[in-house]
Short mmCIF file of C-alpha atoms and ligand atoms in Angstrom, two decimals:
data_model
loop_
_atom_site.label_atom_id
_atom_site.label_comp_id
_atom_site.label_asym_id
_atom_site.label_seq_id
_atom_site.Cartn_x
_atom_site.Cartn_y
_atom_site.Cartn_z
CA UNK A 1 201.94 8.44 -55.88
CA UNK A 2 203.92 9.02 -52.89
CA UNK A 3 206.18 6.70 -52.17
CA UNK A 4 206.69 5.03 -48.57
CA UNK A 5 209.90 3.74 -47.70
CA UNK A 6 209.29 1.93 -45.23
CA UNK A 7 204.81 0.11 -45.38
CA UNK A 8 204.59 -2.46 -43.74
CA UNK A 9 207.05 -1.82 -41.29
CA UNK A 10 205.19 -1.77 -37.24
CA UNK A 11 207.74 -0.12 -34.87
CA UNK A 12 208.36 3.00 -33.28
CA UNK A 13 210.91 3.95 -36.04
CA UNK A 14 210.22 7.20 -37.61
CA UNK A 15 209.41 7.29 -41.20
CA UNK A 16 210.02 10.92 -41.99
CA UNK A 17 206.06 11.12 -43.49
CA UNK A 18 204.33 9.30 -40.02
CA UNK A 19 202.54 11.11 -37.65
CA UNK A 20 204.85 10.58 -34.68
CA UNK A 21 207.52 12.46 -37.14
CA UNK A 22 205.23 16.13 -36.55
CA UNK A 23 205.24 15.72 -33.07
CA UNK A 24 206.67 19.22 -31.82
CA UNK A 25 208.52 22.02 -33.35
CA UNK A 26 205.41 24.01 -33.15
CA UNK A 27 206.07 28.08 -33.79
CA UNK A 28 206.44 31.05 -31.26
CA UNK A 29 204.29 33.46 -32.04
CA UNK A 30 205.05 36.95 -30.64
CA UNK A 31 201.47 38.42 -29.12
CA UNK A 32 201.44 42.28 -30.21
CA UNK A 33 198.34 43.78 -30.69
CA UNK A 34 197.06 42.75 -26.80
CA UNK A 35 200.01 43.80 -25.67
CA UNK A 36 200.77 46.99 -26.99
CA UNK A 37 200.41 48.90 -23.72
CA UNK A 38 203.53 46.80 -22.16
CA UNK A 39 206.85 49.03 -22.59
CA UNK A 40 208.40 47.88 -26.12
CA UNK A 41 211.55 46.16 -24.39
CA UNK A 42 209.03 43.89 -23.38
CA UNK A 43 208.03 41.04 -25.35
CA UNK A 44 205.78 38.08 -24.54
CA UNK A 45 205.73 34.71 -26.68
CA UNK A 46 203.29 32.06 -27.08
CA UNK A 47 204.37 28.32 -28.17
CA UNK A 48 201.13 27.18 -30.79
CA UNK A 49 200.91 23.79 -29.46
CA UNK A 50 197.91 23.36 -31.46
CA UNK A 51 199.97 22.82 -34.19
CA UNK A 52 200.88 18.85 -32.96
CA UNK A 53 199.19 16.11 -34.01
CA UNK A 54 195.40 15.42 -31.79
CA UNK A 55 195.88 19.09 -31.76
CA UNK A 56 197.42 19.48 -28.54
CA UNK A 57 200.80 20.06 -26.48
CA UNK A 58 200.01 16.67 -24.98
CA UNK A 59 201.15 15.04 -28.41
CA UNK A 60 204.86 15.50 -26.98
CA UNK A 61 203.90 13.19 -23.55
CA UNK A 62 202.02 10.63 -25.33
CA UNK A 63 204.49 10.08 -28.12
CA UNK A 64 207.69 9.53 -25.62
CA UNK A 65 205.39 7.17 -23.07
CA UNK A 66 203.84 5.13 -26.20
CA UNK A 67 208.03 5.05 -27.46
CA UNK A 68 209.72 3.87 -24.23
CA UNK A 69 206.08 1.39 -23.70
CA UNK A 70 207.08 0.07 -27.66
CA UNK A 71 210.89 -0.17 -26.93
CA UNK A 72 210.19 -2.14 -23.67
CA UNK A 73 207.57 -4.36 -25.71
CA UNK A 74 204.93 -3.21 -22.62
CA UNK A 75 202.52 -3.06 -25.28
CA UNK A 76 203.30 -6.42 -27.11
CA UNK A 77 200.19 -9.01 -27.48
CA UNK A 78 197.36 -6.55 -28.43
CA UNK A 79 197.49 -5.05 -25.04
CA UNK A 80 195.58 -1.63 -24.78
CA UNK A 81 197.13 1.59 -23.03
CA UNK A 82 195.53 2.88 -20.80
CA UNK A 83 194.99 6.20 -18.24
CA UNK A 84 192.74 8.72 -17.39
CA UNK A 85 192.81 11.92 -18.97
CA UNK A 86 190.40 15.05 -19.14
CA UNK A 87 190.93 14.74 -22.64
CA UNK A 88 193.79 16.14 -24.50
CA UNK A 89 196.18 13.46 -23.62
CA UNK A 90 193.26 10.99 -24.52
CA UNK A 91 193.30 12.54 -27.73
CA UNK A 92 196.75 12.39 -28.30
CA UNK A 93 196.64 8.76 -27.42
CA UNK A 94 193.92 7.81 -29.81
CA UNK A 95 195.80 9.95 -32.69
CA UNK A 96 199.24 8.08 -32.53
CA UNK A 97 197.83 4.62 -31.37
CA UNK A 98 195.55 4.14 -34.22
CA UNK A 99 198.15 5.43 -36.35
CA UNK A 100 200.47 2.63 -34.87
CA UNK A 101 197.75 0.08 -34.55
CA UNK A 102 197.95 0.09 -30.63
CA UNK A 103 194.51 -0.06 -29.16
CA UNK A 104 193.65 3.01 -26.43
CA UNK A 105 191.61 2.46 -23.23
CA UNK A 106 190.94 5.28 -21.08
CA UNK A 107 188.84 6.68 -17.81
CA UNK A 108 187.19 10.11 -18.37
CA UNK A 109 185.07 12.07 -16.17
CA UNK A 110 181.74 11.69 -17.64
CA UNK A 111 181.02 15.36 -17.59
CA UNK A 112 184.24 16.12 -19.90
CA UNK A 113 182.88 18.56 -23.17
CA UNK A 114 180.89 16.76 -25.60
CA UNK A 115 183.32 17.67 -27.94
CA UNK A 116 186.07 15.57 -26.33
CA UNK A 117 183.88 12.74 -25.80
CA UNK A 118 182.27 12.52 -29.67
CA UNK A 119 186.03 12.71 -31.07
CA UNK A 120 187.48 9.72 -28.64
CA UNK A 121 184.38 8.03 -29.75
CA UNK A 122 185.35 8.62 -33.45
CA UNK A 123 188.76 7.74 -32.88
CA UNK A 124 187.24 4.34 -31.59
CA UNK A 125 188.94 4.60 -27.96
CA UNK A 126 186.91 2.37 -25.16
CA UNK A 127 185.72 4.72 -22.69
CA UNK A 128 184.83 4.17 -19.21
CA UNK A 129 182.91 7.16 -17.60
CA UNK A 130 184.26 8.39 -14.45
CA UNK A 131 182.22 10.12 -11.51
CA UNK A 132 181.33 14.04 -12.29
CA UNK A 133 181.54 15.12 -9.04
CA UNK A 134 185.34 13.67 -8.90
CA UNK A 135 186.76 15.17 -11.37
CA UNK A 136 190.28 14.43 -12.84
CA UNK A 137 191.06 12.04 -9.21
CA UNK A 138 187.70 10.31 -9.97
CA UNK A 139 189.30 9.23 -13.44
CA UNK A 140 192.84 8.34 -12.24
CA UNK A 141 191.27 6.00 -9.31
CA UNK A 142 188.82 3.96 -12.18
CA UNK A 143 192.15 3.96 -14.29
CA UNK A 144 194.27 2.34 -11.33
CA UNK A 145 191.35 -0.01 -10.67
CA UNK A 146 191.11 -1.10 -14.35
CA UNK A 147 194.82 -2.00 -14.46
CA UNK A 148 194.99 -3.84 -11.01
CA UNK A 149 192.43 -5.75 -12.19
CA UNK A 150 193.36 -6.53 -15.92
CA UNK A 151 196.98 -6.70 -16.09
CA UNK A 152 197.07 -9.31 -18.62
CA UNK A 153 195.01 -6.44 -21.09
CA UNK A 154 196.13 -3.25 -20.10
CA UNK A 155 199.42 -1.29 -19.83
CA UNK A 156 199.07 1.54 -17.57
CA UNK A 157 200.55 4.81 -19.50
CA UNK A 158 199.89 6.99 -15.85
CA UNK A 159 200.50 10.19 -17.26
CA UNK A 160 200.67 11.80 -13.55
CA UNK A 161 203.55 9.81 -12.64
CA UNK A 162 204.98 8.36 -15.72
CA UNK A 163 208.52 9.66 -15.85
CA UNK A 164 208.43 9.86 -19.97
CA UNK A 165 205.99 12.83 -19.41
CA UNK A 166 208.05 15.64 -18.25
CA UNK A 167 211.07 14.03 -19.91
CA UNK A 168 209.24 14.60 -23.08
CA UNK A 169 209.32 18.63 -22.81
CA UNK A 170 212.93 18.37 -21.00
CA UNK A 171 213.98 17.05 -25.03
CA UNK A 172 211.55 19.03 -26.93
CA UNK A 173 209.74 21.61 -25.22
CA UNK A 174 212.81 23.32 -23.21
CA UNK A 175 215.31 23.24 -26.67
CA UNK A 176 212.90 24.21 -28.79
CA UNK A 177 212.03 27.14 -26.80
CA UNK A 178 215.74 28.13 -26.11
CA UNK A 179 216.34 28.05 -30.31
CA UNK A 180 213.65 29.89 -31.17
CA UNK A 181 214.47 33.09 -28.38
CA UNK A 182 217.90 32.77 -29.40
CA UNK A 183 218.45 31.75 -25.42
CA UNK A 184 216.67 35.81 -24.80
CA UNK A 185 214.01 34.46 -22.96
CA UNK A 186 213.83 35.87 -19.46
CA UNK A 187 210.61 34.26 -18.10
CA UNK A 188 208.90 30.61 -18.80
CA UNK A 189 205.29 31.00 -17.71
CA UNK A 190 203.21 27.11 -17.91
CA UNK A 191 199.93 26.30 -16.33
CA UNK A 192 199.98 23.01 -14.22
CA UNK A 193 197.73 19.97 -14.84
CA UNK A 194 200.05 16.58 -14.59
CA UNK A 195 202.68 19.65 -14.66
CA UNK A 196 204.78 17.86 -16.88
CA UNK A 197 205.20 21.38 -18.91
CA UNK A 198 206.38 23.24 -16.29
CA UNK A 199 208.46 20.60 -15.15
CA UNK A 200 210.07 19.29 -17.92
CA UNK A 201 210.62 22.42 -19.69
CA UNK A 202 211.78 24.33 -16.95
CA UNK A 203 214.26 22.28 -15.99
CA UNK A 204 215.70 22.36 -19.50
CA UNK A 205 215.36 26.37 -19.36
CA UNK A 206 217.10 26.18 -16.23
CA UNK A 207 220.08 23.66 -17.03
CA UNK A 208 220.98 26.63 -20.08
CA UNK A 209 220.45 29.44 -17.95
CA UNK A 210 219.85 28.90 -13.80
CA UNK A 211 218.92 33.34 -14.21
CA UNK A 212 215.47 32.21 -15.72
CA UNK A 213 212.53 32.61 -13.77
CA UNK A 214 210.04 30.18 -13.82
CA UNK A 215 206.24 30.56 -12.97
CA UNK A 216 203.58 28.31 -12.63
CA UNK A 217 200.06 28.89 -12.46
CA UNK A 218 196.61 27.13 -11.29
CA UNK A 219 192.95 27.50 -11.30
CA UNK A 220 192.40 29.87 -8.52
CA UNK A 221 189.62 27.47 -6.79
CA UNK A 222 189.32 23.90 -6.55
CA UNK A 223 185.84 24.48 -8.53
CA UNK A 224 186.71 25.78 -11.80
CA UNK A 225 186.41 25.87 -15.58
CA UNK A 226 189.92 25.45 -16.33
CA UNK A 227 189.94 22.04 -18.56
CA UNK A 228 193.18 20.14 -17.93
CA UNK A 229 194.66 21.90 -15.16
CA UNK A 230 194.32 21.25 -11.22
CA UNK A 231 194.12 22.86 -8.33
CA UNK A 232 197.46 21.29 -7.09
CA UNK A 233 196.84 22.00 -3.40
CA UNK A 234 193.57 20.05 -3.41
CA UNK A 235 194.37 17.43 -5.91
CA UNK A 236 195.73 14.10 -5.94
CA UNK A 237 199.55 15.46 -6.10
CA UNK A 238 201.41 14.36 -9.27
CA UNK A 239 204.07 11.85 -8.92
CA UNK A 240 206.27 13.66 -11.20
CA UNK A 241 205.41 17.26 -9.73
CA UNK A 242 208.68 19.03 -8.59
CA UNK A 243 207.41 22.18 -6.07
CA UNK A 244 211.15 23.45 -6.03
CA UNK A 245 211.32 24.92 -9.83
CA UNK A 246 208.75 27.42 -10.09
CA UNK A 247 209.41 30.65 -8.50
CA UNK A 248 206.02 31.95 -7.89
CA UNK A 249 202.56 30.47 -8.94
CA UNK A 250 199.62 32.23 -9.69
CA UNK A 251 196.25 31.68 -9.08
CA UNK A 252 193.63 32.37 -12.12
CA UNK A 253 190.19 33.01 -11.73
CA UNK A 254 187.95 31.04 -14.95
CA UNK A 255 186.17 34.22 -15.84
CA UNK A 256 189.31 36.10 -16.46
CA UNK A 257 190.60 33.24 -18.45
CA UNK A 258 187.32 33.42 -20.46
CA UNK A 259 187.87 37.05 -21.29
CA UNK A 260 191.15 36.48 -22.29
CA UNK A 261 190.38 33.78 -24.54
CA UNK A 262 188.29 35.96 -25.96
CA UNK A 263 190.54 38.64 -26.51
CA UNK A 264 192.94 36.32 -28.34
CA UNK A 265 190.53 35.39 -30.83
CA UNK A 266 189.58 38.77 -31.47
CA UNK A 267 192.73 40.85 -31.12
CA UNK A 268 195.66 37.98 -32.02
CA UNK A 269 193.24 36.19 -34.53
CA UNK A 270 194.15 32.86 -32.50
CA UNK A 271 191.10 31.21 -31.83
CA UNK A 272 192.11 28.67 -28.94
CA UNK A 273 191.57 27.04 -25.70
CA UNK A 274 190.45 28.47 -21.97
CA UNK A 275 193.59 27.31 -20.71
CA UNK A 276 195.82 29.35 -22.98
CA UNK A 277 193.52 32.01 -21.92
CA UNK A 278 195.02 31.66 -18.21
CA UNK A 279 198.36 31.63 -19.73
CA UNK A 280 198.12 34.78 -21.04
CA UNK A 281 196.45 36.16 -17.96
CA UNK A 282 199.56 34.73 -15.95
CA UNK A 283 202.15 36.11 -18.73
CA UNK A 284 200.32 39.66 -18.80
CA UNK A 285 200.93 39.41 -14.41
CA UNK A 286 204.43 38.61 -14.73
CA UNK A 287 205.21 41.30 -17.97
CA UNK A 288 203.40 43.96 -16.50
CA UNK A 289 205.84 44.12 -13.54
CA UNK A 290 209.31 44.36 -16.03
CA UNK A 291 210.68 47.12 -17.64
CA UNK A 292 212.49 44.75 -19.92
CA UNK A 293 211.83 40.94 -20.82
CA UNK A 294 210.91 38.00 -22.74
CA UNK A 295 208.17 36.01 -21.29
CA UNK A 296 207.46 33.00 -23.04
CA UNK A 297 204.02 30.70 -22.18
CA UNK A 298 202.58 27.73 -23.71
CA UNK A 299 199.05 27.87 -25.61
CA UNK A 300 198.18 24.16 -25.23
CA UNK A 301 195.15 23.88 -27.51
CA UNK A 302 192.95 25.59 -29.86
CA UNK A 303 189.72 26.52 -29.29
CA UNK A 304 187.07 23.89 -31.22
CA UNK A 305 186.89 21.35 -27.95
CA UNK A 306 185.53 24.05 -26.67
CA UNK A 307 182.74 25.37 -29.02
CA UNK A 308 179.96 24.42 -26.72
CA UNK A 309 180.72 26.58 -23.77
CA UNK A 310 178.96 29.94 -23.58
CA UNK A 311 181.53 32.02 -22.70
CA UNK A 312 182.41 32.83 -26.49
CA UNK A 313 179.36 35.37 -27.25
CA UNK A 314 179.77 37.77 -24.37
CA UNK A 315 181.07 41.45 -25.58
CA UNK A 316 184.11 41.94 -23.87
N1 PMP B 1 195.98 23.02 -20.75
C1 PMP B 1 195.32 22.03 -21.36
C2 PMP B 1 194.17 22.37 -22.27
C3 PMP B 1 195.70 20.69 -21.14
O1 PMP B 1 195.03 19.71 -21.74
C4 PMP B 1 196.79 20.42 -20.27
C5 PMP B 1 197.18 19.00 -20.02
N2 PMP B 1 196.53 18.41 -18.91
C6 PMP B 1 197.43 21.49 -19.63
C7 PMP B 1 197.01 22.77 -19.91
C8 PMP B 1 198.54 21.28 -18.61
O2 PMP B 1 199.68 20.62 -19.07
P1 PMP B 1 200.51 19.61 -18.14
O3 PMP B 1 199.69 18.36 -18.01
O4 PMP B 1 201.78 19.40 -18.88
O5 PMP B 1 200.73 20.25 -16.79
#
């Protein structure tokens, strides 16, 4: 049997076997098959962030705000968290808060995949269905009613402005990166949905060396197919959203996220999400100017929430 050291303990101590103890150190994988037309002094670098627990880079935001929420007993008397997510943060949520016994509450457009909505339903999260047509902002305003009018029940996690969120890849995300390039890496290239990524990370990047350059990117179109990232210009603007640290940012069309996605499963053998898709398309942009350079994006999720879309089947 294996032996626990520490069973019946409830806190937000780390038991080296818990859950919350495989949050992060996810690998880099170096993408060389789809990019064997780029000159070979350049190099471009994916972190497998479906590697973290809920199967997601949002494991590394939900396990610091669920920490600091435990540490300043927020959560204390059976209350629920809370917040509105498009799913992958929900996920995340549900994974660590049932393994912690903390019960998860959250507002979800009620168009989000089927997929996302039969595994919060498994993980037995209470969902309240948001507006369609509203999208992301339709969720956040039913999550900010919910906690203005149950304070007593809920604790508001508010991923968009929670500070915990970007801190989260400032202590994981940014070092991790820097180890594993041997501080090489020339270009950090994240996609922006509560833009904790870019922002967190990037500032880490950029405390070690100021020379990187850092580049955002965003659903070319306020109408797109881009789960879990915004079009920032249109979009309620995130509270912890800093415009000063990205150099450029791109705009990505959905159907050349599709075909990359695509060509990741069936050139890299890495079968993952639409959004990591985008981040290739951005980190291709960005390589294909550089005669030398180490571009380094984030994949944020694999590809299974995604099964029911139709984009998978098309040839090329
Ligand atoms: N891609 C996917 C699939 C996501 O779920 C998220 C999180 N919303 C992102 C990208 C963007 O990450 P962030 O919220 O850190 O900007």
């Amino acid at each position: 049997m294996v032996s626990q050291s520490l069973p019946h303990k409830k806190t937000a101590s780390l038991p080296a076997n818990s859950l919350a103890a495989v949050v992060g150190n996810t690998p880099l994988l170096e993408l060389k098959r789809i990019t064997a037309h780029l000159p070979s002094e350049v190099q471009i670098f994916a972190k497998a962030e479906w590697f973290n627990p809920g199967g997601s880079v949002k494991a590394r935001p939900a396990w610091g705000i669920i920490q600091t929420a435990l540490k300043a007993a927020a959560l204390a008397g059976g209350k629920h968290l809370l917040d509105s997510t498009s799913g992958n943060m929900g996920i995340a949520y549900a994974s660590l808060g049932a393994s912690l016994g903390i019960p998860v509450s959250l507002a979800i457009p009620s168009n989000a995949s089927p997929e996302r909505l039969t595994i919060l339903r498994a993980m037995g999260v209470e969902l309240t269905l948001s507006d369609p047509l509203e999208g992301s902002d339709g969720a956040i305003l039913v999550a900010q009613h919910m906690a203005t009018e149950r304070p007593e029940k809920y604790f508001y996690a508010d991923q968009y402005n929670n500070q915990e969120n970007w801190r989260a890849h400032y202590r994981t995300t940014g070092p991790e990166i820097w180890r594993q390039t041997a501080g090489e890496l020339t270009h950090f290239v994240a996609g922006l949905g509560t833009t904790g990524t870019v922002t967190g990370t990037g500032r880490y990047l950029l405390e070690q060396n100021p020379d990187i350059e850092i580049i955002a990117f965003e659903p070319d179109s306020p109408f797109h197919g881009l789960e879990g990232l915004k079009h920032i210009s249109s979009s309620i603007q995130p509270g912890i959203f800093d415009p000063t640290l990205a150099d450029r940012t791109l705009g990505i069309s959905t159907e050349t996220a599709h075909h990359l996605t695509r060509r990741l499963a069936r050139e890299e053998g890495l079968f993952v999400g639409v959004s990591s898709g985008a981040a290739l398309e951005a980190a291709m942009q960005v390589a294909g100017q550089l005669t030398a350079g180490v571009v380094v994006t984030v994949f944020p999720d694999a590809g299974y929430k995604y099964l029911s879309e139709k984009f998978w089947e098309l040839e090329s």
